[in-house]
PDB file of C-alpha atoms in Angstrom:
ATOM      1  CA  MET A   1     110.760 109.406 133.349  1.00 78.00           C
ATOM      2  CA  ASP A   2     111.418 108.453 136.680  1.00 82.00           C
ATOM      3  CA  GLY A   3     108.849 105.865 138.703  1.00 90.00           C
ATOM      4  CA  VAL A   4     106.422 106.370 134.738  1.00 96.00           C
ATOM      5  CA  VAL A   5     105.922 102.624 133.577  1.00 97.00           C
ATOM      6  CA  THR A   6     104.649 101.796 130.057  1.00 98.00           C
ATOM      7  CA  ARG A   7     102.315  98.779 129.239  1.00 98.00           C
ATOM      8  CA  LYS A   8      99.065  97.476 126.991  1.00 98.00           C
ATOM      9  CA  ALA A   9      96.117  98.855 128.289  1.00 98.00           C
ATOM     10  CA  GLN A  10      93.742  97.018 129.710  1.00 97.00           C
ATOM     11  CA  LYS A  11      89.746  96.826 130.287  1.00 97.00           C
ATOM     12  CA  ASP A  12      90.308  97.939 133.723  1.00 97.00           C
ATOM     13  CA  ASP A  13      91.731 101.411 131.896  1.00 98.00           C
ATOM     14  CA  CYS A  14      88.850 102.346 129.268  1.00 98.00           C
ATOM     15  CA  ALA A  15      87.154 105.360 132.118  1.00 97.00           C
ATOM     16  CA  SER A  16      90.932 106.361 132.196  1.00 98.00           C
ATOM     17  CA  VAL A  17      91.777 106.802 129.205  1.00 97.00           C
ATOM     18  CA  MET A  18      88.045 108.092 128.040  1.00 96.00           C
ATOM     19  CA  ASP A  19      88.923 111.174 130.064  1.00 94.00           C
ATOM     20  CA  LEU A  20      92.374 111.130 128.452  1.00 96.00           C
ATOM     21  CA  ILE A  21      90.451 111.327 124.868  1.00 95.00           C
ATOM     22  CA  GLN A  22      88.319 114.035 126.261  1.00 93.00           C
ATOM     23  CA  GLU A  23      91.082 115.985 127.559  1.00 93.00           C
ATOM     24  CA  PHE A  24      93.325 115.586 124.494  1.00 92.00           C
ATOM     25  CA  ALA A  25      89.968 116.903 122.039  1.00 89.00           C
ATOM     26  CA  LYS A  26      89.404 119.846 124.158  1.00 83.00           C
ATOM     27  CA  TYR A  27      90.411 122.166 121.560  1.00 64.00           C
ATOM     28  CA  ASP A  28      87.455 121.238 119.324  1.00 69.00           C
ATOM     29  CA  PRO A  29      83.958 121.557 120.399  1.00 62.00           C
ATOM     30  CA  ASP A  30      82.941 119.156 118.328  1.00 76.00           C
ATOM     31  CA  GLY A  31      84.666 116.579 120.943  1.00 83.00           C
ATOM     32  CA  PRO A  32      84.909 112.540 120.369  1.00 91.00           C
ATOM     33  CA  LYS A  33      81.650 110.780 120.051  1.00 90.00           C
ATOM     34  CA  ILE A  34      82.582 107.615 121.930  1.00 93.00           C
ATOM     35  CA  CYS A  35      82.174 106.504 125.441  1.00 93.00           C
ATOM     36  CA  GLN A  36      83.237 104.680 127.836  1.00 96.00           C
ATOM     37  CA  LYS A  37      81.611 101.838 127.363  1.00 96.00           C
ATOM     38  CA  THR A  38      82.200 102.536 123.184  1.00 95.00           C
ATOM     39  CA  LEU A  39      85.875 102.147 123.759  1.00 96.00           C
ATOM     40  CA  GLU A  40      85.721  98.860 125.866  1.00 97.00           C
ATOM     41  CA  GLU A  41      83.762  97.231 123.692  1.00 96.00           C
ATOM     42  CA  ASP A  42      85.633  97.980 120.536  1.00 96.00           C
ATOM     43  CA  GLY A  43      89.014  97.607 122.079  1.00 97.00           C
ATOM     44  CA  PHE A  44      89.050  94.594 124.333  1.00 96.00           C
ATOM     45  CA  GLY A  45      86.122  92.448 123.299  1.00 92.00           C
ATOM     46  CA  LYS A  46      86.305  89.633 120.099  1.00 89.00           C
ATOM     47  CA  ASP A  47      87.935  90.984 117.715  1.00 88.00           C
ATOM     48  CA  PRO A  48      89.494  94.267 119.273  1.00 95.00           C
ATOM     49  CA  ALA A  49      89.549  97.130 116.883  1.00 96.00           C
ATOM     50  CA  PHE A  50      92.108  98.838 118.348  1.00 97.00           C
ATOM     51  CA  HIS A  51      95.171  98.033 120.040  1.00 98.00           C
ATOM     52  CA  CYS A  52      95.909 100.561 122.958  1.00 98.00           C
ATOM     53  CA  PHE A  53      99.305 101.106 125.230  1.00 98.00           C
ATOM     54  CA  VAL A  54      99.021 103.473 129.273  1.00 98.00           C
ATOM     55  CA  ALA A  55     101.324 106.121 131.164  1.00 98.00           C
ATOM     56  CA  LEU A  56     101.448 105.338 134.160  1.00 98.00           C
ATOM     57  CA  GLN A  57     102.430 106.348 137.330  1.00 96.00           C
ATOM     58  CA  GLU A  58     101.694 105.574 140.824  1.00 93.00           C
ATOM     59  CA  SER A  59      99.061 104.028 139.436  1.00 93.00           C
ATOM     60  CA  LYS A  60      97.499 107.098 137.283  1.00 97.00           C
ATOM     61  CA  VAL A  61      97.466 107.223 133.624  1.00 98.00           C
ATOM     62  CA  ILE A  62      99.067 110.185 132.394  1.00 98.00           C
ATOM     63  CA  GLY A  63      99.320 109.085 128.628  1.00 98.00           C
ATOM     64  CA  TYR A  64      97.785 106.837 126.044  1.00 98.00           C
ATOM     65  CA  ALA A  65      98.719 105.339 122.135  1.00 98.00           C
ATOM     66  CA  ILE A  66      95.511 103.862 119.929  1.00 98.00           C
ATOM     67  CA  SER A  67      96.697 102.663 117.038  1.00 98.00           C
ATOM     68  CA  TYR A  68      94.994  99.855 114.599  1.00 98.00           C
ATOM     69  CA  LEU A  69      96.529  97.161 111.770  1.00 97.00           C
ATOM     70  CA  SER A  70      96.194  98.884 108.441  1.00 97.00           C
ATOM     71  CA  TYR A  71      97.270  97.107 104.984  1.00 97.00           C
ATOM     72  CA  SER A  72      99.323  98.080 102.145  1.00 95.00           C
ATOM     73  CA  THR A  73      99.518  96.451  98.230  1.00 94.00           C
ATOM     74  CA  TRP A  74     102.620  98.081  97.858  1.00 92.00           C
ATOM     75  CA  GLU A  75     104.424  96.230 101.170  1.00 94.00           C
ATOM     76  CA  GLY A  76     101.037  93.953 102.833  1.00 96.00           C
ATOM     77  CA  ARG A  77     100.342  94.999 107.032  1.00 96.00           C
ATOM     78  CA  SER A  78     101.274  97.547 108.156  1.00 97.00           C
ATOM     79  CA  ILE A  79     100.529  99.557 111.714  1.00 98.00           C
ATOM     80  CA  VAL A  80      98.432 103.287 111.886  1.00 98.00           C
ATOM     81  CA  LEU A  81      98.914 105.301 115.092  1.00 98.00           C
ATOM     82  CA  GLU A  82      95.867 106.408 115.502  1.00 97.00           C
ATOM     83  CA  ASP A  83      96.201 109.318 118.840  1.00 96.00           C
ATOM     84  CA  LEU A  84      99.159 109.987 121.555  1.00 97.00           C
ATOM     85  CA  TYR A  85      98.572 111.631 124.144  1.00 97.00           C
ATOM     86  CA  VAL A  86     100.825 112.639 127.088  1.00 97.00           C
ATOM     87  CA  GLN A  87      99.047 115.261 130.027  1.00 97.00           C
ATOM     88  CA  PRO A  88     100.975 118.949 129.678  1.00 95.00           C
ATOM     89  CA  SER A  89     102.719 117.528 132.982  1.00 95.00           C
ATOM     90  CA  TYR A  90     104.340 115.193 132.082  1.00 96.00           C
ATOM     91  CA  GLN A  91     105.829 116.426 128.529  1.00 95.00           C
ATOM     92  CA  GLY A  92     108.899 117.052 127.458  1.00 93.00           C
ATOM     93  CA  ILE A  93     111.141 113.468 129.438  1.00 95.00           C
ATOM     94  CA  GLY A  94     110.313 110.850 127.338  1.00 96.00           C
ATOM     95  CA  ILE A  95     106.836 109.223 127.769  1.00 97.00           C
ATOM     96  CA  GLY A  96     105.692 109.828 124.219  1.00 97.00           C
ATOM     97  CA  SER A  97     108.430 108.059 122.849  1.00 97.00           C
ATOM     98  CA  ALA A  98     108.469 105.292 124.526  1.00 97.00           C
ATOM     99  CA  LEU A  99     104.422 105.243 124.520  1.00 98.00           C
ATOM    100  CA  LEU A 100     105.797 105.351 120.488  1.00 98.00           C
ATOM    101  CA  LYS A 101     108.407 102.509 121.274  1.00 98.00           C
ATOM    102  CA  GLU A 102     105.684 100.296 122.504  1.00 98.00           C
ATOM    103  CA  VAL A 103     103.367 100.802 119.540  1.00 98.00           C
ATOM    104  CA  THR A 104     106.056 100.581 116.874  1.00 98.00           C
ATOM    105  CA  GLN A 105     107.710  97.047 118.655  1.00 98.00           C
ATOM    106  CA  TYR A 106     104.152  96.232 118.452  1.00 98.00           C
ATOM    107  CA  GLY A 107     104.214  95.956 114.052  1.00 98.00           C
ATOM    108  CA  LEU A 108     107.611  94.835 114.459  1.00 97.00           C
ATOM    109  CA  ASP A 109     106.537  92.591 116.559  1.00 97.00           C
ATOM    110  CA  LEU A 110     103.329  91.714 113.902  1.00 95.00           C
ATOM    111  CA  GLY A 111     106.044  92.289 110.430  1.00 95.00           C
ATOM    112  CA  CYS A 112     103.828  95.544 109.920  1.00 97.00           C
ATOM    113  CA  SER A 113     106.440  97.446 107.473  1.00 96.00           C
ATOM    114  CA  ARG A 114     105.904 101.097 108.604  1.00 97.00           C
ATOM    115  CA  VAL A 115     104.287 102.981 111.115  1.00 98.00           C
ATOM    116  CA  ASN A 116     100.923 105.845 109.360  1.00 97.00           C
ATOM    117  CA  PHE A 117      99.850 108.418 111.351  1.00 96.00           C
ATOM    118  CA  TYR A 118      98.152 111.861 110.409  1.00 95.00           C
ATOM    119  CA  SER A 119      98.138 114.989 111.346  1.00 95.00           C
ATOM    120  CA  LEU A 120      97.760 118.384 111.833  1.00 94.00           C
ATOM    121  CA  LYS A 121      99.981 120.188 110.222  1.00 93.00           C
ATOM    122  CA  SER A 122     100.057 123.561 112.305  1.00 94.00           C
ATOM    123  CA  ASN A 123     100.519 120.768 115.292  1.00 93.00           C
ATOM    124  CA  TYR A 124     104.286 122.124 115.318  1.00 94.00           C
ATOM    125  CA  THR A 125     105.219 120.473 118.576  1.00 92.00           C
ATOM    126  CA  ALA A 126     103.438 117.564 117.175  1.00 93.00           C
ATOM    127  CA  LEU A 127     105.610 117.336 114.673  1.00 94.00           C
ATOM    128  CA  ALA A 128     109.077 118.718 115.917  1.00 95.00           C
ATOM    129  CA  PHE A 129     108.139 115.533 117.966  1.00 95.00           C
ATOM    130  CA  TYR A 130     108.125 112.773 114.822  1.00 95.00           C
ATOM    131  CA  LYS A 131     110.318 114.496 112.869  1.00 95.00           C
ATOM    132  CA  ALA A 132     112.557 113.709 115.183  1.00 95.00           C
ATOM    133  CA  LYS A 133     111.874 110.042 115.378  1.00 95.00           C
ATOM    134  CA  GLY A 134     112.540 109.886 111.400  1.00 96.00           C
ATOM    135  CA  ALA A 135     109.332 110.305 110.280  1.00 97.00           C
ATOM    136  CA  ILE A 136     108.541 110.992 106.798  1.00 97.00           C
ATOM    137  CA  ASN A 137     105.760 113.946 105.996  1.00 97.00           C
ATOM    138  CA  LEU A 138     104.014 112.422 102.582  1.00 96.00           C
ATOM    139  CA  THR A 139     101.290 114.988 101.411  1.00 97.00           C
ATOM    140  CA  GLU A 140     104.644 117.019 101.213  1.00 96.00           C
ATOM    141  CA  ALA A 141     107.052 115.145 100.305  1.00 96.00           C
ATOM    142  CA  GLU A 142     104.616 112.465  97.583  1.00 94.00           C
ATOM    143  CA  GLY A 143     100.981 114.678  97.527  1.00 96.00           C
ATOM    144  CA  TRP A 144      99.262 112.572  99.226  1.00 96.00           C
ATOM    145  CA  ASP A 145      96.230 114.089 101.329  1.00 96.00           C
ATOM    146  CA  LEU A 146      93.583 111.889 103.112  1.00 97.00           C
ATOM    147  CA  PHE A 147      90.078 112.254 102.006  1.00 97.00           C
ATOM    148  CA  GLU A 148      86.723 111.050 103.681  1.00 97.00           C
ATOM    149  CA  MET A 149      82.706 110.429 103.061  1.00 98.00           C
ATOM    150  CA  ASN A 150      81.093 110.810 106.949  1.00 96.00           C
ATOM    151  CA  LYS A 151      78.553 108.689 106.901  1.00 96.00           C
ATOM    152  CA  LYS A 152      75.564 110.251 106.120  1.00 97.00           C
ATOM    153  CA  VAL A 153      77.605 110.657 102.958  1.00 97.00           C
ATOM    154  CA  MET A 154      78.117 106.443 102.711  1.00 97.00           C
ATOM    155  CA  GLY A 155      74.225 106.708 103.068  1.00 97.00           C
ATOM    156  CA  GLN A 156      73.679 108.784 100.414  1.00 97.00           C
ATOM    157  CA  PHE A 157      76.168 106.888  98.157  1.00 96.00           C
ATOM    158  CA  ILE A 158      74.562 103.387  98.570  1.00 95.00           C
ATOM    159  CA  ARG A 159      71.005 104.597  97.585  1.00 94.00           C
ATOM    160  CA  GLU A 160      71.767 106.506  94.440  1.00 86.00           C
TER     161      GLU A 160
ATOM    162  CA  MET B   1      78.393  97.591  83.072  1.00 77.00           C
ATOM    163  CA  ASP B   2      75.616  94.860  81.207  1.00 82.00           C
ATOM    164  CA  GLY B   3      77.447  91.245  81.877  1.00 90.00           C
ATOM    165  CA  VAL B   4      79.596  92.839  84.824  1.00 96.00           C
ATOM    166  CA  VAL B   5      79.695  91.074  88.426  1.00 97.00           C
ATOM    167  CA  THR B   6      81.144  92.481  91.914  1.00 98.00           C
ATOM    168  CA  ARG B   7      81.695  90.343  94.680  1.00 98.00           C
ATOM    169  CA  LYS B   8      83.570  89.099  97.747  1.00 98.00           C
ATOM    170  CA  ALA B   9      86.896  87.924  96.564  1.00 98.00           C
ATOM    171  CA  GLN B  10      88.011  84.240  97.638  1.00 97.00           C
ATOM    172  CA  LYS B  11      91.086  83.423  97.750  1.00 97.00           C
ATOM    173  CA  ASP B  12      91.035  81.581  93.723  1.00 97.00           C
ATOM    174  CA  ASP B  13      91.022  85.522  92.489  1.00 98.00           C
ATOM    175  CA  CYS B  14      94.633  86.394  94.640  1.00 98.00           C
ATOM    176  CA  ALA B  15      96.406  85.666  91.504  1.00 97.00           C
ATOM    177  CA  SER B  16      94.599  87.748  89.526  1.00 98.00           C
ATOM    178  CA  VAL B  17      93.799  90.955  91.228  1.00 97.00           C
ATOM    179  CA  MET B  18      97.768  90.459  91.951  1.00 95.00           C
ATOM    180  CA  ASP B  19      97.837  91.355  88.384  1.00 94.00           C
ATOM    181  CA  LEU B  20      95.819  94.008  88.895  1.00 96.00           C
ATOM    182  CA  ILE B  21      97.530  95.390  92.010  1.00 95.00           C
ATOM    183  CA  GLN B  22     100.819  95.444  89.606  1.00 93.00           C
ATOM    184  CA  GLU B  23      99.153  96.784  86.558  1.00 93.00           C
ATOM    185  CA  PHE B  24      97.258  99.626  88.871  1.00 92.00           C
ATOM    186  CA  ALA B  25     101.124 100.310  90.319  1.00 89.00           C
ATOM    187  CA  LYS B  26     103.208 100.310  86.796  1.00 83.00           C
ATOM    188  CA  TYR B  27     103.830 104.179  86.820  1.00 64.00           C
ATOM    189  CA  ASP B  28     105.645 103.612  89.983  1.00 70.00           C
ATOM    190  CA  PRO B  29     109.165 101.834  89.387  1.00 62.00           C
ATOM    191  CA  ASP B  30     108.945 100.234  92.843  1.00 76.00           C
ATOM    192  CA  GLY B  31     106.335  98.404  92.528  1.00 83.00           C
ATOM    193  CA  PRO B  32     104.511  96.806  95.039  1.00 91.00           C
ATOM    194  CA  LYS B  33     107.303  94.675  96.785  1.00 90.00           C
ATOM    195  CA  ILE B  34     103.812  91.541  98.351  1.00 93.00           C
ATOM    196  CA  CYS B  35     103.017  88.323  95.862  1.00 93.00           C
ATOM    197  CA  GLN B  36     100.650  86.220  95.328  1.00 96.00           C
ATOM    198  CA  LYS B  37     101.162  83.947  98.329  1.00 96.00           C
ATOM    199  CA  THR B  38     101.312  87.133 101.337  1.00 95.00           C
ATOM    200  CA  LEU B  39      98.108  88.354  99.788  1.00 96.00           C
ATOM    201  CA  GLU B  40      96.535  85.239  99.676  1.00 97.00           C
ATOM    202  CA  GLU B  41      97.389  84.375 104.002  1.00 96.00           C
ATOM    203  CA  ASP B  42      96.771  87.498 104.482  1.00 96.00           C
ATOM    204  CA  GLY B  43      93.630  88.256 103.100  1.00 97.00           C
ATOM    205  CA  PHE B  44      92.372  85.133 103.782  1.00 97.00           C
ATOM    206  CA  GLY B  45      94.243  83.615 106.550  1.00 92.00           C
ATOM    207  CA  LYS B  46      93.071  84.043 109.679  1.00 89.00           C
ATOM    208  CA  ASP B  47      92.446  87.300 111.068  1.00 88.00           C
ATOM    209  CA  PRO B  48      92.378  88.317 107.209  1.00 95.00           C
ATOM    210  CA  ALA B  49      94.004  92.032 107.497  1.00 96.00           C
ATOM    211  CA  PHE B  50      91.823  92.756 104.745  1.00 97.00           C
ATOM    212  CA  HIS B  51      89.419  92.261 102.734  1.00 98.00           C
ATOM    213  CA  CYS B  52      88.383  92.676  98.929  1.00 98.00           C
ATOM    214  CA  PHE B  53      86.060  92.839  96.844  1.00 98.00           C
ATOM    215  CA  VAL B  54      86.393  91.509  92.774  1.00 98.00           C
ATOM    216  CA  ALA B  55      83.948  92.977  89.388  1.00 98.00           C
ATOM    217  CA  LEU B  56      84.326  90.392  86.932  1.00 98.00           C
ATOM    218  CA  GLN B  57      82.741  90.110  83.372  1.00 96.00           C
ATOM    219  CA  GLU B  58      82.786  85.943  82.347  1.00 93.00           C
ATOM    220  CA  SER B  59      84.473  85.867  85.353  1.00 93.00           C
ATOM    221  CA  LYS B  60      87.265  87.332  84.649  1.00 97.00           C
ATOM    222  CA  VAL B  61      88.422  89.897  86.858  1.00 98.00           C
ATOM    223  CA  ILE B  62      88.529  93.666  85.331  1.00 98.00           C
ATOM    224  CA  GLY B  63      88.416  95.323  89.095  1.00 98.00           C
ATOM    225  CA  TYR B  64      89.855  95.009  92.536  1.00 98.00           C
ATOM    226  CA  ALA B  65      89.121  97.410  95.714  1.00 98.00           C
ATOM    227  CA  ILE B  66      90.948  96.350  99.102  1.00 98.00           C
ATOM    228  CA  SER B  67      90.070  98.320 102.219  1.00 98.00           C
ATOM    229  CA  TYR B  68      90.391  97.208 106.070  1.00 98.00           C
ATOM    230  CA  LEU B  69      88.707  98.708 109.054  1.00 97.00           C
ATOM    231  CA  SER B  70      90.243 101.574 111.199  1.00 97.00           C
ATOM    232  CA  TYR B  71      89.355 103.040 114.102  1.00 97.00           C
ATOM    233  CA  SER B  72      88.772 107.246 115.449  1.00 95.00           C
ATOM    234  CA  THR B  73      89.020 107.782 119.231  1.00 94.00           C
ATOM    235  CA  TRP B  74      86.009 110.707 118.258  1.00 93.00           C
ATOM    236  CA  GLU B  75      84.128 108.302 116.405  1.00 94.00           C
ATOM    237  CA  GLY B  76      84.559 104.382 116.298  1.00 96.00           C
ATOM    238  CA  ARG B  77      84.940 102.238 113.675  1.00 96.00           C
ATOM    239  CA  SER B  78      85.575 103.262 110.485  1.00 97.00           C
ATOM    240  CA  ILE B  79      87.417 101.301 107.517  1.00 98.00           C
ATOM    241  CA  VAL B  80      89.366 102.695 104.424  1.00 98.00           C
ATOM    242  CA  LEU B  81      89.464 102.582 100.786  1.00 98.00           C
ATOM    243  CA  GLU B  82      93.549 101.276 100.605  1.00 97.00           C
ATOM    244  CA  ASP B  83      93.292 100.786  96.954  1.00 96.00           C
ATOM    245  CA  LEU B  84      90.316 100.894  93.800  1.00 97.00           C
ATOM    246  CA  TYR B  85      91.440  99.541  90.294  1.00 97.00           C
ATOM    247  CA  VAL B  86      89.407  99.222  87.952  1.00 97.00           C
ATOM    248  CA  GLN B  87      90.842  97.740  83.831  1.00 97.00           C
ATOM    249  CA  PRO B  88      90.736 101.558  81.560  1.00 95.00           C
ATOM    250  CA  SER B  89      89.020 100.023  79.024  1.00 95.00           C
ATOM    251  CA  TYR B  90      86.399  98.971  81.119  1.00 96.00           C
ATOM    252  CA  GLN B  91      86.785 102.337  83.331  1.00 95.00           C
ATOM    253  CA  GLY B  92      83.483 104.901  83.186  1.00 93.00           C
ATOM    254  CA  ILE B  93      80.699 102.204  82.710  1.00 95.00           C
ATOM    255  CA  GLY B  94      80.476 102.380  86.504  1.00 96.00           C
ATOM    256  CA  ILE B  95      82.072  99.782  87.330  1.00 97.00           C
ATOM    257  CA  GLY B  96      84.524 102.205  90.001  1.00 97.00           C
ATOM    258  CA  SER B  97      81.596 103.649  92.040  1.00 97.00           C
ATOM    259  CA  ALA B  98      80.114  99.859  92.143  1.00 97.00           C
ATOM    260  CA  LEU B  99      82.775  98.409  93.595  1.00 98.00           C
ATOM    261  CA  LEU B 100      83.157 101.484  96.197  1.00 98.00           C
ATOM    262  CA  LYS B 101      80.012 100.522  96.972  1.00 98.00           C
ATOM    263  CA  GLU B 102      80.453  97.095  98.854  1.00 98.00           C
ATOM    264  CA  VAL B 103      82.980  98.935 100.482  1.00 98.00           C
ATOM    265  CA  THR B 104      81.425 101.631 101.705  1.00 98.00           C
ATOM    266  CA  GLN B 105      78.058  98.611 102.545  1.00 98.00           C
ATOM    267  CA  TYR B 106      80.468  96.073 103.980  1.00 98.00           C
ATOM    268  CA  GLY B 107      80.888  99.504 106.263  1.00 98.00           C
ATOM    269  CA  LEU B 108      78.151 100.054 107.102  1.00 97.00           C
ATOM    270  CA  ASP B 109      76.964  96.878 107.889  1.00 97.00           C
ATOM    271  CA  LEU B 110      80.136  97.270 110.977  1.00 95.00           C
ATOM    272  CA  GLY B 111      79.078 100.245 111.908  1.00 95.00           C
ATOM    273  CA  CYS B 112      81.508 102.041 110.534  1.00 97.00           C
ATOM    274  CA  SER B 113      81.426 106.159 111.267  1.00 96.00           C
ATOM    275  CA  ARG B 114      83.315 106.497 108.214  1.00 97.00           C
ATOM    276  CA  VAL B 115      85.446 105.399 104.479  1.00 98.00           C
ATOM    277  CA  ASN B 116      88.752 106.786 104.307  1.00 97.00           C
ATOM    278  CA  PHE B 117      91.828 106.864 101.859  1.00 96.00           C
ATOM    279  CA  TYR B 118      94.512 108.900 100.512  1.00 95.00           C
ATOM    280  CA  SER B 119      94.663 109.607  97.231  1.00 95.00           C
ATOM    281  CA  LEU B 120      98.306 111.562  95.223  1.00 94.00           C
ATOM    282  CA  LYS B 121      96.826 114.889  94.200  1.00 93.00           C
ATOM    283  CA  SER B 122      98.053 114.567  91.019  1.00 94.00           C
ATOM    284  CA  ASN B 123      95.225 111.370  90.317  1.00 93.00           C
ATOM    285  CA  TYR B 124      92.582 114.416  89.062  1.00 94.00           C
ATOM    286  CA  THR B 125      90.629 111.642  87.261  1.00 92.00           C
ATOM    287  CA  ALA B 126      90.780 109.690  90.718  1.00 93.00           C
ATOM    288  CA  LEU B 127      89.886 112.774  92.566  1.00 94.00           C
ATOM    289  CA  ALA B 128      87.713 114.226  90.473  1.00 95.00           C
ATOM    290  CA  PHE B 129      85.387 110.263  91.075  1.00 95.00           C
ATOM    291  CA  TYR B 130      85.830 110.318  94.975  1.00 95.00           C
ATOM    292  CA  LYS B 131      84.834 114.280  94.817  1.00 95.00           C
ATOM    293  CA  ALA B 132      80.979 112.978  92.496  1.00 95.00           C
ATOM    294  CA  LYS B 133      80.957 110.287  95.170  1.00 95.00           C
ATOM    295  CA  GLY B 134      81.190 113.463  98.527  1.00 96.00           C
ATOM    296  CA  ALA B 135      84.619 112.589  99.761  1.00 97.00           C
ATOM    297  CA  ILE B 136      85.928 115.884 101.802  1.00 97.00           C
ATOM    298  CA  ASN B 137      89.571 116.312 101.065  1.00 97.00           C
ATOM    299  CA  LEU B 138      90.134 116.380 104.985  1.00 96.00           C
ATOM    300  CA  THR B 139      94.222 117.593 104.033  1.00 97.00           C
ATOM    301  CA  GLU B 140      93.020 121.212 102.357  1.00 96.00           C
ATOM    302  CA  ALA B 141      89.820 120.937 104.459  1.00 96.00           C
ATOM    303  CA  GLU B 142      91.051 120.799 107.733  1.00 94.00           C
ATOM    304  CA  GLY B 143      94.997 120.343 106.942  1.00 96.00           C
ATOM    305  CA  TRP B 144      95.475 116.313 107.532  1.00 96.00           C
ATOM    306  CA  ASP B 145      98.661 115.449 106.825  1.00 96.00           C
ATOM    307  CA  LEU B 146     100.371 111.981 106.330  1.00 97.00           C
ATOM    308  CA  PHE B 147     102.932 110.648 107.312  1.00 97.00           C
ATOM    309  CA  GLU B 148     104.909 107.307 107.438  1.00 97.00           C
ATOM    310  CA  MET B 149     108.124 105.807 109.840  1.00 98.00           C
ATOM    311  CA  ASN B 150     109.151 103.355 106.974  1.00 96.00           C
ATOM    312  CA  LYS B 151     110.308  99.476 108.542  1.00 96.00           C
ATOM    313  CA  LYS B 152     114.420 100.922 109.119  1.00 97.00           C
ATOM    314  CA  VAL B 153     112.876 104.107 110.148  1.00 97.00           C
ATOM    315  CA  MET B 154     111.284 101.883 112.798  1.00 97.00           C
ATOM    316  CA  GLY B 155     114.231  99.660 114.044  1.00 97.00           C
ATOM    317  CA  GLN B 156     116.735 102.290 114.592  1.00 97.00           C
ATOM    318  CA  PHE B 157     114.157 104.051 116.980  1.00 96.00           C
ATOM    319  CA  ILE B 158     114.010 100.977 118.515  1.00 95.00           C
ATOM    320  CA  ARG B 159     117.281 100.786 119.003  1.00 94.00           C
ATOM    321  CA  GLU B 160     117.463 104.227 120.435  1.00 86.00           C
TER     322      GLU B 160
END
């Protein structure tokens, strides 16, 4: 990780982070529907919806982590890791760990009891990374499945 | 649902909501580790960590829904339903739907693109309820698993 630093993201980083979000999502034809402006408004205005950390080499953003605060009626404040991405040519040298440590420390500072995240069960690289950090697969261990009502379903349900 | 109303919870409801959280969790010997005071501080102070809606019959709290705002780098602001509970003797008459509508409308008002939640795959009653509302199981449909680093793991990881 020589020459690589991690820090809290600033509004000025949003263009670079948006590029990496697109890069991270390249495997999916649907792609992210948000843009740089959304990211700036949602993360760096009043009541930010997420917190972002970036990894830089010589001022170039080469990785990011996005998290938000969540809540458990069992353990109180907790934190969710929404995205963790390091550009392929910089992977394997500890930058992902450094970004995850930023998120974890941030969560501990705010009194969070746990870090949660989702991963595709087919993403073996990610699964090995998280397992090495001590994360447990709660879907396998306890049977927790993830559900979603999308915006169309939300609208239909409200009008029922 | 004759005589039952739903509304946003107030700080004064926390004792009743805490009783219902305990009741909801009775199947698990570990039980919730938070208390009424935590609930009051986390939900009704500065920067609330969650939003709660309650169902009442003749001023008695008989159900609750707890949600928090989340974020997706694909679709922006979204909302998570953390808990939805109606006392057994009041189930089956639409109170759960009314509480879920409160959460859904709240999410729509804030520009959320989706409602997410976890459910135990063994909780067939809950699964039938959510399926009837149009929710999709993303673990089954796309392979998303839920992971967790607990507080002990967080501390160990930071010190690595």
